[in-house]
XYZ file of N, CA and C in Angstrom:
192
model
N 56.984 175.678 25.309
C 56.763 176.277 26.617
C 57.957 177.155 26.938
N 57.946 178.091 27.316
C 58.606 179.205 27.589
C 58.611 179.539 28.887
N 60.297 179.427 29.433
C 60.522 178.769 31.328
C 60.513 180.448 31.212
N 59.877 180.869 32.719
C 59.980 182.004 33.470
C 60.683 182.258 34.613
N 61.127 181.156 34.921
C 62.424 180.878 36.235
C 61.331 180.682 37.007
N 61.581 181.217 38.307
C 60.563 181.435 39.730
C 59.475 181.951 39.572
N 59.515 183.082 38.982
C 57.910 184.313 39.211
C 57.476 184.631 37.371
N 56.104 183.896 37.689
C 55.396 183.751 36.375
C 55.047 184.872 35.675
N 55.276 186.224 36.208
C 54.941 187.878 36.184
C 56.009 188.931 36.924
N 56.242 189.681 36.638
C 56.204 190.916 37.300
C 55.858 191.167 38.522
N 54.263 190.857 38.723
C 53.290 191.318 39.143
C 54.060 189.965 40.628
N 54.205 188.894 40.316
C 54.464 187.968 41.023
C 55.957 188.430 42.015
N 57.094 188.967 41.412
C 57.850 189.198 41.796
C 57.934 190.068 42.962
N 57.357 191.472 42.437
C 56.320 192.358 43.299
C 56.002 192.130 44.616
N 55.097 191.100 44.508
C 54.386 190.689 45.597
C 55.580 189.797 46.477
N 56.831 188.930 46.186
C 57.679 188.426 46.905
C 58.294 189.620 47.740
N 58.855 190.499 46.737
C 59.603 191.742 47.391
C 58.977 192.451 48.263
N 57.429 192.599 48.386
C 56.841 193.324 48.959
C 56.205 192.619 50.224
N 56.364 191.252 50.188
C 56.069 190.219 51.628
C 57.444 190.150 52.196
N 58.612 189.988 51.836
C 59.752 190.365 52.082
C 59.807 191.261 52.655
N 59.767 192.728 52.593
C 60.243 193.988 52.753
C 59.034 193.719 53.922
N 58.214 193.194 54.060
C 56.998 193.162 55.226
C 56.886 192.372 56.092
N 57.954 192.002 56.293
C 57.832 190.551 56.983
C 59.443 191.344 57.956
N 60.258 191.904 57.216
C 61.099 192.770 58.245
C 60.460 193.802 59.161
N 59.807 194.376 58.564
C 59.127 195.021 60.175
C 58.321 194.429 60.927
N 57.379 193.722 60.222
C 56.702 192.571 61.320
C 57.681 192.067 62.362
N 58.621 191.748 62.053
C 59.425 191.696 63.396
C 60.103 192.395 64.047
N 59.581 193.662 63.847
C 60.602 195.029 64.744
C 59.099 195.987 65.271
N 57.533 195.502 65.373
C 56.829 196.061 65.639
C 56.770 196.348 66.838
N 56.210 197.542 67.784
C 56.331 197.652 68.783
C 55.376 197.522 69.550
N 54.961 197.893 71.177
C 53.626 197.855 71.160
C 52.805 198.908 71.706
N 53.593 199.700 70.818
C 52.876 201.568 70.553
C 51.793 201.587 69.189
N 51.880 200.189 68.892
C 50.929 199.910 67.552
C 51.559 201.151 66.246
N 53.335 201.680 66.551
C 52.980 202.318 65.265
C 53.918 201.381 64.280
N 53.254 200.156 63.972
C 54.307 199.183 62.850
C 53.707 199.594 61.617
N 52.692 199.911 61.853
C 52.393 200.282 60.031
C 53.056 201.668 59.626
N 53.086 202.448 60.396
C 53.888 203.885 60.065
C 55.314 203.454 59.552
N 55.991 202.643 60.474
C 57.576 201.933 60.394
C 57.210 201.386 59.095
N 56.579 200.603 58.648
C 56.168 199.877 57.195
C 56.348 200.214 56.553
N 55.476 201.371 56.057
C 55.306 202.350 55.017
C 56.293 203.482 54.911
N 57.213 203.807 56.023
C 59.020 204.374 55.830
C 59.593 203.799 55.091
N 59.540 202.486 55.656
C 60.647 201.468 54.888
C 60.023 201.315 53.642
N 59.386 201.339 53.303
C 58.643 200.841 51.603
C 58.938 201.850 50.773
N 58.854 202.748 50.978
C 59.214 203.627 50.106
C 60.479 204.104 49.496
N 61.964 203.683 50.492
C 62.748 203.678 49.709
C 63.373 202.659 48.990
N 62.451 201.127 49.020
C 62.772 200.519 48.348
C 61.513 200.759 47.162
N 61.171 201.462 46.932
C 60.223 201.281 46.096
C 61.272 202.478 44.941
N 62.206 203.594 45.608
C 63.383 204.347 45.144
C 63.765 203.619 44.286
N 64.878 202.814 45.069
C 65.992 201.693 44.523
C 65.565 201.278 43.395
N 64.161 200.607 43.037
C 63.785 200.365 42.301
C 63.588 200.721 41.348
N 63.076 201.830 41.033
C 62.803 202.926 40.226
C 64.137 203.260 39.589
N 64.848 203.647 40.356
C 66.589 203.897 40.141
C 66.766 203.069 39.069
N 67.358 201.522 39.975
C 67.856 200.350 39.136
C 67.293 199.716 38.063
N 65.767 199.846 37.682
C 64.966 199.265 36.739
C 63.576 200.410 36.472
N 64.196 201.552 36.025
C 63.510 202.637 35.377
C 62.693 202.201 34.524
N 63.778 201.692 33.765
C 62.873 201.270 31.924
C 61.948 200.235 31.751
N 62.357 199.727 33.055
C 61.003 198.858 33.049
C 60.023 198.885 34.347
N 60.184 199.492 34.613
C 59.015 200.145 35.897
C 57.991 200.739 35.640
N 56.841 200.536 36.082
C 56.132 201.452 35.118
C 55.480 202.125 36.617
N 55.861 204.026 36.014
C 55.227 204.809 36.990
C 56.755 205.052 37.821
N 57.358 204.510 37.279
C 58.795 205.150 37.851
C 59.070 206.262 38.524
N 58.642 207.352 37.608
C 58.239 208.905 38.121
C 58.123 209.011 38.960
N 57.015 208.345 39.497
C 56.290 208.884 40.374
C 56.508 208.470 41.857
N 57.041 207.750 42.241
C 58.535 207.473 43.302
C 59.236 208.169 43.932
């Protein structure tokens, strides 16, 4: 058996970082209803960082 630490995938990790990164504006929403606009600001430059720091294994890096 072959240990994977915490996140059984990629795909798993992903999804932590990305309930993470969503769970900070959930608590800065306003009630002009624009939290999804604020969301999708913030997502994108961590979706940068990423790309940046783990190119070679990103897939679609580019396109970031």
């Amino acid at each position: 058996v072959r240990a994977r630490g915490h996140f059984p995938s990629e795909q798993a990790a992903m999804k932590c970082l990305y309930l993470v990164t969503r769970s900070l504006v959930t608590r800065s929403l306003d009630p002009t209803g624009r939290g999804h606009t604020r969301w999708m600001m913030r997502w994108k430059p961590v979706l940068n960082a990423f790309a940046i720091t783990f190119g070679d294994r990103w897939p679609g890096a580019e396109h970031y």
